[in-house]
Amino acid sequence: MANTGFCAFCCRRKWVKRDWAIATVAITVIIAAVITVILFYTVFSDSRNRKTSSPTFAPPSAGDFVPLTLLQSAKATGAFCLDGSLPGYHFQKGFGSGSSNWLLHIEGGGWCNSIESCNSRKGTSLGSSNYMEHQVQFSGILSQDPSQNPDFYNWNKVKLRYCDGASFAGHPESEFKNGTELFFRGQLIWEAMMNELLSLGLSKAKEALLTGCSAGGLATFIHCDDFRDQLPKDATVKCLADAGYFLDEPDILGNRTMLAFYRDVLQLQGVAKSLQQDCVGRMEPVKCIFPQEIIKNVKTPFFVVNPAYDSWQIENILVPIGSDPQGYWSSCRLSIKKCDATQIKRLQGYRDAMLKALSMFQRNEEGGMFINSCFSHCQTSYSAWHSPNSPRINNKTMAESVGDWYFNRKESKLIDCPYPCNPTCNNDDYT
């Protein structure tokens, strides 16, 4: 009974030769149409995922996902991630007027200061390329959309993945040979990355900008002058650290938690060898990892982007875990909107410490800064860089301020008024 409809139609009369001919033509047309639709969908879908092979045509649309490239040359030098896997990077070729210019961005992600924390880290993308995304989306300062990234949209852009746990500054001499299977090769990774990128065209750069966020921002401080030294003498080379200006400030109990943490990182991974040796010779090496000391001797023009109420620093330096057993800061350390008047006063003190630590650099004629009053961390690689909702100082976005500085359009040293004066801030809320 399920086929009665079909039978009622075709059994009314016996089909003649002409009927079969018409049906054959109709079926042929339908099949051809279906094939056309399938082919169109396949070509369209593939065209969205396939990288263009030549920059002669229009560049890929903004927000394209950029594939991961593993650094095969690292095998020869032993430049491995914490777990012994190959390090990686994402490279998007420049086009047009930006084809000879380069922007490198070093990924952030904290540090590991013990065998236990490094062992845990090697089971993540911050310690092993086995866990890294095969594609990442470029946005903010890495965007190819001129409306989001007006000055650097068409440059060659590289995102360096972070997998050594010590801001690209660890040394193998500090590795333990007792079966822990941890590789402290950050400095070797930096050198291998540079060699790779130089071979891809960085060696002929006309303009270049080294940037990084958080731990990547600290790596930018550490490696800025070395980056400058490896590029052509007539190239314009500058550096920018985003949320990398970490302070050596006491926590709410008076303990110097960050100083002790960095001391462990230095001892574990031999980081002192990558720091400025004149500084290491004058004071305790751990103090030389703080940007306030590094920036004194950096010769390359530098720009500092940092919120005065850096959310990571408030949560980990001012009010680290264990410093607030009664839970008085439990909400405030995660959201500035939930701080009472007494807590805000303490946060204003942290802002004062940030500005004091930057005071000498503020007099640097080649330097630039954008210190807003937002409760945030890492702003340049997201929409905060340049969009209708970006935080502004004197009606300027970070992108506009950095562009003014890089291209010498005008001096760019912007310091925001204290919280909560800036309505353009989109403050983080981790509660």
Short mmCIF file of C-alpha atoms in Angstrom, two decimals:
data_model
loop_
_atom_site.label_atom_id
_atom_site.label_comp_id
_atom_site.label_asym_id
_atom_site.label_seq_id
_atom_site.Cartn_x
_atom_site.Cartn_y
_atom_site.Cartn_z
CA MET A 1 0.00 0.00 0.00
CA ALA A 2 2.96 2.31 0.45
CA ASN A 3 3.37 2.61 -3.33
CA THR A 4 -0.27 3.09 -4.28
CA GLY A 5 0.30 6.72 -5.27
CA PHE A 6 3.14 5.79 -7.59
CA CYS A 7 1.11 2.90 -9.05
CA ALA A 8 -2.00 4.98 -9.58
CA PHE A 9 0.04 7.41 -11.67
CA CYS A 10 2.04 5.01 -13.80
CA CYS A 11 -0.56 2.28 -14.22
CA ARG A 12 -3.26 4.41 -15.78
CA ARG A 13 -1.98 3.45 -19.20
CA LYS A 14 0.94 1.73 -20.79
CA TRP A 15 3.79 4.16 -21.61
CA VAL A 16 4.56 4.59 -25.29
CA LYS A 17 8.03 5.22 -26.75
CA ARG A 18 7.47 9.00 -26.74
CA ASP A 19 6.74 8.98 -22.99
CA TRP A 20 9.98 7.15 -22.26
CA ALA A 21 11.94 9.65 -24.36
CA ILE A 22 10.48 12.62 -22.50
CA ALA A 23 11.17 11.00 -19.13
CA THR A 24 14.76 10.26 -20.11
CA VAL A 25 15.38 13.88 -21.09
CA ALA A 26 13.80 15.13 -17.86
CA ILE A 27 15.90 12.84 -15.70
CA THR A 28 19.07 13.87 -17.57
CA VAL A 29 18.31 17.56 -16.95
CA ILE A 30 17.69 16.93 -13.24
CA ILE A 31 20.95 14.97 -12.84
CA ALA A 32 22.91 17.69 -14.64
CA ALA A 33 21.43 20.33 -12.35
CA VAL A 34 22.31 18.34 -9.23
CA ILE A 35 25.91 17.86 -10.43
CA THR A 36 26.21 21.59 -11.15
CA VAL A 37 25.03 22.45 -7.63
CA ILE A 38 27.48 19.96 -6.07
CA LEU A 39 30.39 21.28 -8.12
CA PHE A 40 29.53 24.88 -7.27
CA TYR A 41 29.33 24.13 -3.56
CA THR A 42 32.61 22.20 -3.64
CA VAL A 43 34.49 24.96 -5.45
CA PHE A 44 33.01 27.72 -3.27
CA SER A 45 33.66 25.87 -0.04
CA ASP A 46 37.23 25.00 -1.04
CA SER A 47 37.95 28.56 -2.17
CA ARG A 48 37.18 29.83 1.30
CA ASN A 49 39.70 27.44 2.88
CA ARG A 50 42.45 27.43 0.26
CA LYS A 51 45.31 29.91 0.62
CA THR A 52 46.05 31.99 -2.45
CA SER A 53 49.32 31.06 -4.12
CA SER A 54 50.17 34.52 -5.38
CA PRO A 55 49.86 38.00 -3.86
CA THR A 56 49.14 39.40 -7.33
CA PHE A 57 45.42 39.09 -6.68
CA ALA A 58 43.33 40.53 -3.87
CA PRO A 59 44.55 39.48 -0.42
CA PRO A 60 42.57 36.94 1.62
CA SER A 61 39.62 38.42 3.47
CA ALA A 62 40.16 39.86 6.93
CA GLY A 63 40.03 37.37 9.76
CA ASP A 64 41.35 34.46 7.69
CA PHE A 65 42.65 31.51 9.65
CA VAL A 66 46.40 31.07 9.30
CA PRO A 67 47.90 27.55 9.41
CA LEU A 68 50.53 26.35 11.84
CA THR A 69 54.02 25.70 10.49
CA LEU A 70 56.33 23.49 12.53
CA LEU A 71 59.95 24.58 12.64
CA GLN A 72 61.65 21.61 11.00
CA SER A 73 65.09 23.21 11.22
CA ALA A 74 64.81 23.06 15.01
CA LYS A 75 65.82 19.39 14.91
CA ALA A 76 69.38 20.30 13.95
CA THR A 77 69.90 22.70 16.85
CA GLY A 78 67.72 20.97 19.45
CA ALA A 79 65.36 23.92 19.69
CA PHE A 80 62.49 21.98 21.25
CA CYS A 81 59.38 22.79 23.24
CA LEU A 82 59.22 21.64 26.87
CA ASP A 83 58.13 18.14 25.83
CA GLY A 84 60.66 17.76 23.01
CA SER A 85 58.24 18.56 20.17
CA LEU A 86 59.04 21.05 17.41
CA PRO A 87 58.13 24.71 17.99
CA GLY A 88 55.77 26.41 15.55
CA TYR A 89 54.60 29.67 14.04
CA HIS A 90 51.85 31.07 11.82
CA PHE A 91 52.92 33.13 8.79
CA GLN A 92 50.72 35.33 6.61
CA LYS A 93 52.42 36.88 3.60
CA GLY A 94 52.26 40.61 3.07
CA PHE A 95 51.08 42.29 -0.09
CA GLY A 96 51.20 45.58 -1.95
CA SER A 97 53.07 48.36 -0.19
CA GLY A 98 53.58 46.11 2.85
CA SER A 99 55.28 43.23 1.04
CA SER A 100 58.74 44.22 2.35
CA ASN A 101 57.60 44.99 5.90
CA TRP A 102 57.37 42.54 8.79
CA LEU A 103 55.44 42.34 12.06
CA LEU A 104 56.25 39.55 14.52
CA HIS A 105 53.97 38.86 17.48
CA ILE A 106 55.12 36.62 20.34
CA GLU A 107 52.36 34.68 22.06
CA GLY A 108 51.92 35.02 25.82
CA GLY A 109 50.97 32.46 28.45
CA GLY A 110 52.81 32.84 31.75
CA TRP A 111 55.79 30.77 32.90
CA CYS A 112 56.62 27.57 34.74
CA ASN A 113 58.87 27.85 37.80
CA SER A 114 59.18 24.23 38.96
CA ILE A 115 59.55 20.71 37.62
CA GLU A 116 55.92 20.05 38.55
CA SER A 117 54.50 23.13 36.81
CA CYS A 118 56.64 22.54 33.70
CA ASN A 119 55.53 18.90 33.56
CA SER A 120 51.91 20.05 33.70
CA ARG A 121 52.57 22.69 31.07
CA LYS A 122 54.03 20.24 28.56
CA GLY A 123 50.60 18.63 28.30
CA THR A 124 49.21 21.87 26.81
CA SER A 125 49.84 24.07 23.79
CA LEU A 126 52.11 26.21 26.00
CA GLY A 127 54.56 23.35 26.31
CA SER A 128 54.01 21.20 23.25
CA SER A 129 53.18 21.75 19.59
CA ASN A 130 51.18 18.51 19.74
CA TYR A 131 48.40 20.52 21.38
CA MET A 132 48.62 23.69 19.28
CA GLU A 133 45.70 24.66 17.07
CA HIS A 134 46.40 23.86 13.43
CA GLN A 135 44.97 27.25 12.47
CA VAL A 136 44.55 30.52 14.33
CA GLN A 137 42.63 33.64 13.40
CA PHE A 138 44.66 36.82 13.00
CA SER A 139 42.95 39.86 14.52
CA GLY A 140 43.87 43.20 16.06
CA ILE A 141 47.45 44.13 15.20
CA LEU A 142 47.62 40.96 13.05
CA SER A 143 44.45 41.70 11.08
CA GLN A 144 44.45 42.13 7.31
CA ASP A 145 41.45 44.43 7.50
CA PRO A 146 42.56 48.08 7.10
CA SER A 147 39.52 49.22 9.09
CA GLN A 148 40.81 47.19 12.07
CA ASN A 149 44.55 47.62 11.49
CA PRO A 150 45.13 50.80 9.47
CA ASP A 151 48.95 50.91 9.45
CA PHE A 152 50.07 47.27 9.41
CA TYR A 153 47.24 45.40 7.65
CA ASN A 154 49.28 44.45 4.55
CA TRP A 155 52.59 43.61 6.23
CA ASN A 156 54.08 40.14 6.45
CA LYS A 157 52.81 38.93 9.82
CA VAL A 158 54.04 36.12 12.02
CA LYS A 159 52.67 34.75 15.27
CA LEU A 160 55.38 32.93 17.22
CA ARG A 161 53.89 30.18 19.37
CA TYR A 162 55.15 30.03 22.94
CA CYS A 163 56.09 26.59 24.26
CA ASP A 164 59.22 26.91 26.45
CA GLY A 165 57.77 28.40 29.65
CA ALA A 166 60.46 31.07 30.08
CA SER A 167 59.77 33.85 27.55
CA PHE A 168 62.10 32.35 24.91
CA ALA A 169 65.03 32.65 27.32
CA GLY A 170 65.70 29.19 28.80
CA HIS A 171 69.00 27.33 28.33
CA PRO A 172 69.66 23.57 28.04
CA GLU A 173 72.52 23.69 30.53
CA SER A 174 69.86 23.91 33.23
CA GLU A 175 68.00 20.79 32.14
CA PHE A 176 67.75 17.96 34.60
CA LYS A 177 69.30 14.71 33.45
CA ASN A 178 67.42 12.52 35.91
CA GLY A 179 64.57 11.36 33.69
CA THR A 180 62.28 14.38 33.94
CA GLU A 181 62.31 14.73 30.13
CA LEU A 182 61.95 18.49 30.14
CA PHE A 183 63.64 20.65 27.51
CA PHE A 184 64.65 24.19 28.48
CA ARG A 185 65.41 25.54 25.02
CA GLY A 186 63.71 28.94 24.82
CA GLN A 187 66.80 30.83 23.66
CA LEU A 188 67.49 28.18 21.01
CA ILE A 189 63.87 28.43 19.82
CA TRP A 190 64.22 32.21 19.45
CA GLU A 191 67.40 31.80 17.43
CA ALA A 192 65.91 29.06 15.22
CA MET A 193 62.77 31.14 14.63
CA MET A 194 64.83 34.12 13.58
CA ASN A 195 66.93 32.03 11.18
CA GLU A 196 63.78 30.62 9.61
CA LEU A 197 62.10 33.99 9.17
CA LEU A 198 65.26 35.63 7.87
CA SER A 199 65.33 32.97 5.14
CA LEU A 200 61.69 33.74 4.28
CA GLY A 201 62.42 37.41 3.58
CA LEU A 202 62.84 39.09 6.97
CA SER A 203 66.52 39.61 6.09
CA LYS A 204 65.41 42.10 3.43
CA ALA A 205 62.88 43.95 5.56
CA LYS A 206 62.50 47.69 5.05
CA GLU A 207 60.34 48.16 8.13
CA ALA A 208 59.84 45.76 11.04
CA LEU A 209 58.04 45.66 14.37
CA LEU A 210 58.57 43.04 17.07
CA THR A 211 55.57 42.74 19.38
CA GLY A 212 54.37 40.40 22.11
CA CYS A 213 51.68 40.00 24.73
CA SER A 214 52.17 39.24 28.44
CA ALA A 215 55.01 36.66 28.69
CA GLY A 216 55.48 37.40 24.98
CA GLY A 217 55.73 41.07 25.88
CA LEU A 218 58.50 40.22 28.34
CA ALA A 219 60.20 38.23 25.56
CA THR A 220 59.97 41.36 23.40
CA PHE A 221 61.85 43.36 26.04
CA ILE A 222 64.50 40.62 26.31
CA HIS A 223 65.07 40.11 22.57
CA CYS A 224 64.34 43.55 21.11
CA ASP A 225 67.94 44.63 20.49
CA ASP A 226 68.90 41.22 19.12
CA PHE A 227 65.98 41.51 16.69
CA ARG A 228 67.28 44.91 15.59
CA ASP A 229 70.84 43.61 15.15
CA GLN A 230 69.80 40.85 12.74
CA LEU A 231 67.99 43.14 10.30
CA PRO A 232 69.41 45.48 7.64
CA LYS A 233 71.08 48.57 9.07
CA ASP A 234 68.94 50.88 6.94
CA ALA A 235 65.66 49.23 8.00
CA THR A 236 63.28 50.94 10.41
CA VAL A 237 63.06 48.52 13.34
CA LYS A 238 61.08 49.05 16.53
CA CYS A 239 59.52 46.99 19.34
CA LEU A 240 56.23 46.98 21.25
CA ALA A 241 55.31 45.14 24.45
CA ASP A 242 51.63 44.66 25.30
CA ALA A 243 50.83 43.92 28.97
CA GLY A 244 54.44 42.89 29.51
CA TYR A 245 55.51 45.60 31.96
CA PHE A 246 55.43 43.41 35.06
CA LEU A 247 56.16 45.13 38.36
CA ASP A 248 58.31 44.07 41.29
CA GLU A 249 55.69 45.17 43.81
CA PRO A 250 54.74 43.64 47.17
CA ASP A 251 51.40 41.88 47.48
CA ILE A 252 48.72 42.86 50.01
CA LEU A 253 50.63 40.98 52.75
CA GLY A 254 53.90 42.72 51.91
CA ASN A 255 55.48 39.69 50.23
CA ARG A 256 57.35 40.09 46.94
CA THR A 257 55.57 37.18 45.29
CA MET A 258 56.56 38.03 41.72
CA LEU A 259 60.22 38.46 42.62
CA ALA A 260 60.26 35.02 44.27
CA PHE A 261 58.43 33.47 41.32
CA TYR A 262 60.83 34.91 38.75
CA ARG A 263 63.79 33.84 40.89
CA ASP A 264 62.55 30.25 40.58
CA VAL A 265 62.14 30.60 36.80
CA LEU A 266 65.67 31.94 36.42
CA GLN A 267 67.20 29.20 38.53
CA LEU A 268 65.21 26.43 36.86
CA GLN A 269 65.84 27.42 33.26
CA GLY A 270 69.10 29.40 33.38
CA VAL A 271 67.37 32.54 32.08
CA ALA A 272 70.10 34.89 33.36
CA LYS A 273 72.22 34.02 30.31
CA SER A 274 69.63 35.72 28.07
CA LEU A 275 69.40 38.89 30.15
CA GLN A 276 71.55 42.01 29.81
CA GLN A 277 74.90 40.95 31.18
CA ASP A 278 75.89 44.37 32.49
CA CYS A 279 72.73 44.33 34.63
CA VAL A 280 73.37 40.77 35.81
CA GLY A 281 76.85 41.83 36.83
CA ARG A 282 75.57 44.77 38.92
CA MET A 283 72.66 43.28 40.85
CA GLU A 284 70.86 40.07 41.69
CA PRO A 285 70.05 38.53 38.26
CA VAL A 286 66.34 38.13 38.99
CA LYS A 287 65.92 41.92 39.16
CA CYS A 288 67.20 42.14 35.58
CA ILE A 289 64.16 40.31 34.22
CA PHE A 290 61.80 43.11 35.22
CA PRO A 291 61.09 45.50 32.31
CA GLN A 292 61.83 48.51 34.51
CA GLU A 293 65.48 47.43 34.47
CA ILE A 294 65.59 46.02 30.92
CA ILE A 295 64.21 49.18 29.31
CA LYS A 296 67.05 51.29 30.73
CA ASN A 297 69.50 49.68 28.29
CA VAL A 298 67.34 48.85 25.25
CA LYS A 299 68.73 50.82 22.32
CA THR A 300 65.92 50.08 19.86
CA PRO A 301 62.89 52.43 19.87
CA PHE A 302 60.24 50.92 22.14
CA PHE A 303 56.51 51.34 22.77
CA VAL A 304 54.76 50.19 25.96
CA VAL A 305 51.06 49.30 25.90
CA ASN A 306 49.78 48.46 29.37
CA PRO A 307 46.64 49.01 31.42
CA ALA A 308 47.39 50.79 34.68
CA TYR A 309 45.15 48.24 36.39
CA ASP A 310 46.52 45.19 34.61
CA SER A 311 44.05 42.43 35.50
CA TRP A 312 46.71 39.69 35.45
CA GLN A 313 49.00 41.69 37.71
CA ILE A 314 46.21 42.53 40.17
CA GLU A 315 45.25 38.86 40.35
CA ASN A 316 48.78 37.42 40.53
CA ILE A 317 51.10 40.11 41.88
CA LEU A 318 48.97 42.32 44.13
CA VAL A 319 46.50 39.67 45.36
CA PRO A 320 48.02 36.27 44.55
CA ILE A 321 46.45 33.02 45.69
CA GLY A 322 47.13 32.53 49.39
CA SER A 323 47.45 36.21 50.22
CA ASP A 324 43.75 36.62 51.03
CA PRO A 325 42.69 33.72 53.29
CA GLN A 326 39.57 35.54 54.48
CA GLY A 327 38.37 36.12 50.89
CA TYR A 328 38.02 39.89 51.26
CA TRP A 329 39.53 40.37 47.78
CA SER A 330 37.86 37.35 46.16
CA SER A 331 35.58 39.43 43.92
CA CYS A 332 37.63 42.60 43.54
CA ARG A 333 40.74 40.76 42.26
CA LEU A 334 38.58 39.38 39.44
CA SER A 335 36.54 42.48 38.60
CA ILE A 336 37.37 46.08 39.37
CA LYS A 337 33.65 46.92 39.34
CA LYS A 338 33.26 44.83 42.49
CA CYS A 339 35.91 46.66 44.52
CA ASP A 340 34.93 48.82 47.48
CA ALA A 341 36.44 52.24 48.22
CA THR A 342 39.29 50.83 50.32
CA GLN A 343 40.24 48.34 47.62
CA ILE A 344 40.06 50.99 44.89
CA LYS A 345 42.49 53.08 46.94
CA ARG A 346 44.90 50.13 46.97
CA LEU A 347 44.50 49.69 43.21
CA GLN A 348 45.24 53.38 42.73
CA GLY A 349 48.46 52.75 44.62
CA TYR A 350 49.33 50.01 42.13
CA ARG A 351 48.66 52.44 39.28
CA ASP A 352 50.98 54.94 40.96
CA ALA A 353 53.68 52.26 41.13
CA MET A 354 53.22 51.50 37.43
CA LEU A 355 53.62 55.16 36.47
CA LYS A 356 56.65 55.54 38.75
CA ALA A 357 58.27 52.51 37.12
CA LEU A 358 57.66 54.12 33.72
CA SER A 359 58.80 57.63 34.69
CA MET A 360 62.35 57.31 33.39
CA PHE A 361 61.19 55.69 30.15
CA GLN A 362 58.67 58.50 29.69
CA ARG A 363 61.61 60.82 29.09
CA ASN A 364 62.96 58.62 26.29
CA GLU A 365 62.59 60.68 23.11
CA GLU A 366 62.25 57.61 20.85
CA GLY A 367 59.81 55.84 23.14
CA GLY A 368 56.04 55.72 23.16
CA MET A 369 53.35 54.55 25.55
CA PHE A 370 49.63 53.96 25.85
CA ILE A 371 48.73 53.45 29.53
CA ASN A 372 44.97 53.31 29.84
CA SER A 373 42.88 52.97 32.99
CA CYS A 374 41.20 49.73 32.03
CA PHE A 375 41.08 46.51 34.03
CA SER A 376 42.35 44.24 31.28
CA HIS A 377 45.35 42.32 29.96
CA CYS A 378 46.68 41.92 26.40
CA GLN A 379 44.81 44.35 24.17
CA THR A 380 46.68 44.68 20.85
CA SER A 381 45.80 41.30 19.32
CA TYR A 382 42.06 41.72 19.84
CA SER A 383 39.35 44.16 18.83
CA ALA A 384 40.55 46.56 21.52
CA TRP A 385 43.35 47.44 19.08
CA HIS A 386 41.18 49.49 16.73
CA SER A 387 37.40 49.28 16.54
CA PRO A 388 34.36 51.37 17.45
CA ASN A 389 34.48 49.80 20.92
CA SER A 390 38.21 50.23 21.52
CA PRO A 391 39.43 51.99 24.66
CA ARG A 392 40.69 55.47 23.86
CA ILE A 393 42.91 58.10 25.42
CA ASN A 394 42.38 61.64 24.13
CA ASN A 395 40.06 60.06 21.54
CA LYS A 396 42.91 57.91 20.12
CA THR A 397 42.93 54.13 19.88
CA MET A 398 46.01 52.04 20.53
CA ALA A 399 46.42 51.48 16.78
CA GLU A 400 46.40 55.21 16.06
CA SER A 401 48.83 55.94 18.88
CA VAL A 402 51.26 53.19 17.86
CA GLY A 403 51.03 54.27 14.21
CA ASP A 404 51.83 57.87 15.13
CA TRP A 405 54.90 56.67 17.04
CA TYR A 406 56.15 54.10 14.54
CA PHE A 407 55.91 56.39 11.52
CA ASN A 408 57.07 59.48 13.44
CA ARG A 409 53.84 61.33 12.70
CA LYS A 410 53.80 62.84 16.19
CA GLU A 411 54.90 62.11 19.74
CA SER A 412 52.75 59.42 21.30
CA LYS A 413 52.99 59.14 25.08
CA LEU A 414 49.48 58.82 26.41
CA ILE A 415 48.64 58.23 30.08
CA ASP A 416 45.00 57.92 31.08
CA CYS A 417 43.32 59.54 34.08
CA PRO A 418 42.61 57.26 37.09
CA TYR A 419 39.75 54.75 37.20
CA PRO A 420 36.83 55.14 36.68
CA CYS A 421 37.27 58.21 34.48
CA ASN A 422 37.44 56.48 31.08
CA PRO A 423 34.03 55.36 29.76
CA THR A 424 35.59 53.66 26.72
CA CYS A 425 37.15 50.88 28.86
CA ASN A 426 35.67 47.41 28.52
CA ASN A 427 36.84 46.09 31.87
CA ASP A 428 37.46 42.37 32.29
CA ASP A 429 35.19 40.48 34.66
CA TYR A 430 36.48 37.03 35.61
CA THR A 431 33.82 36.39 38.27
#
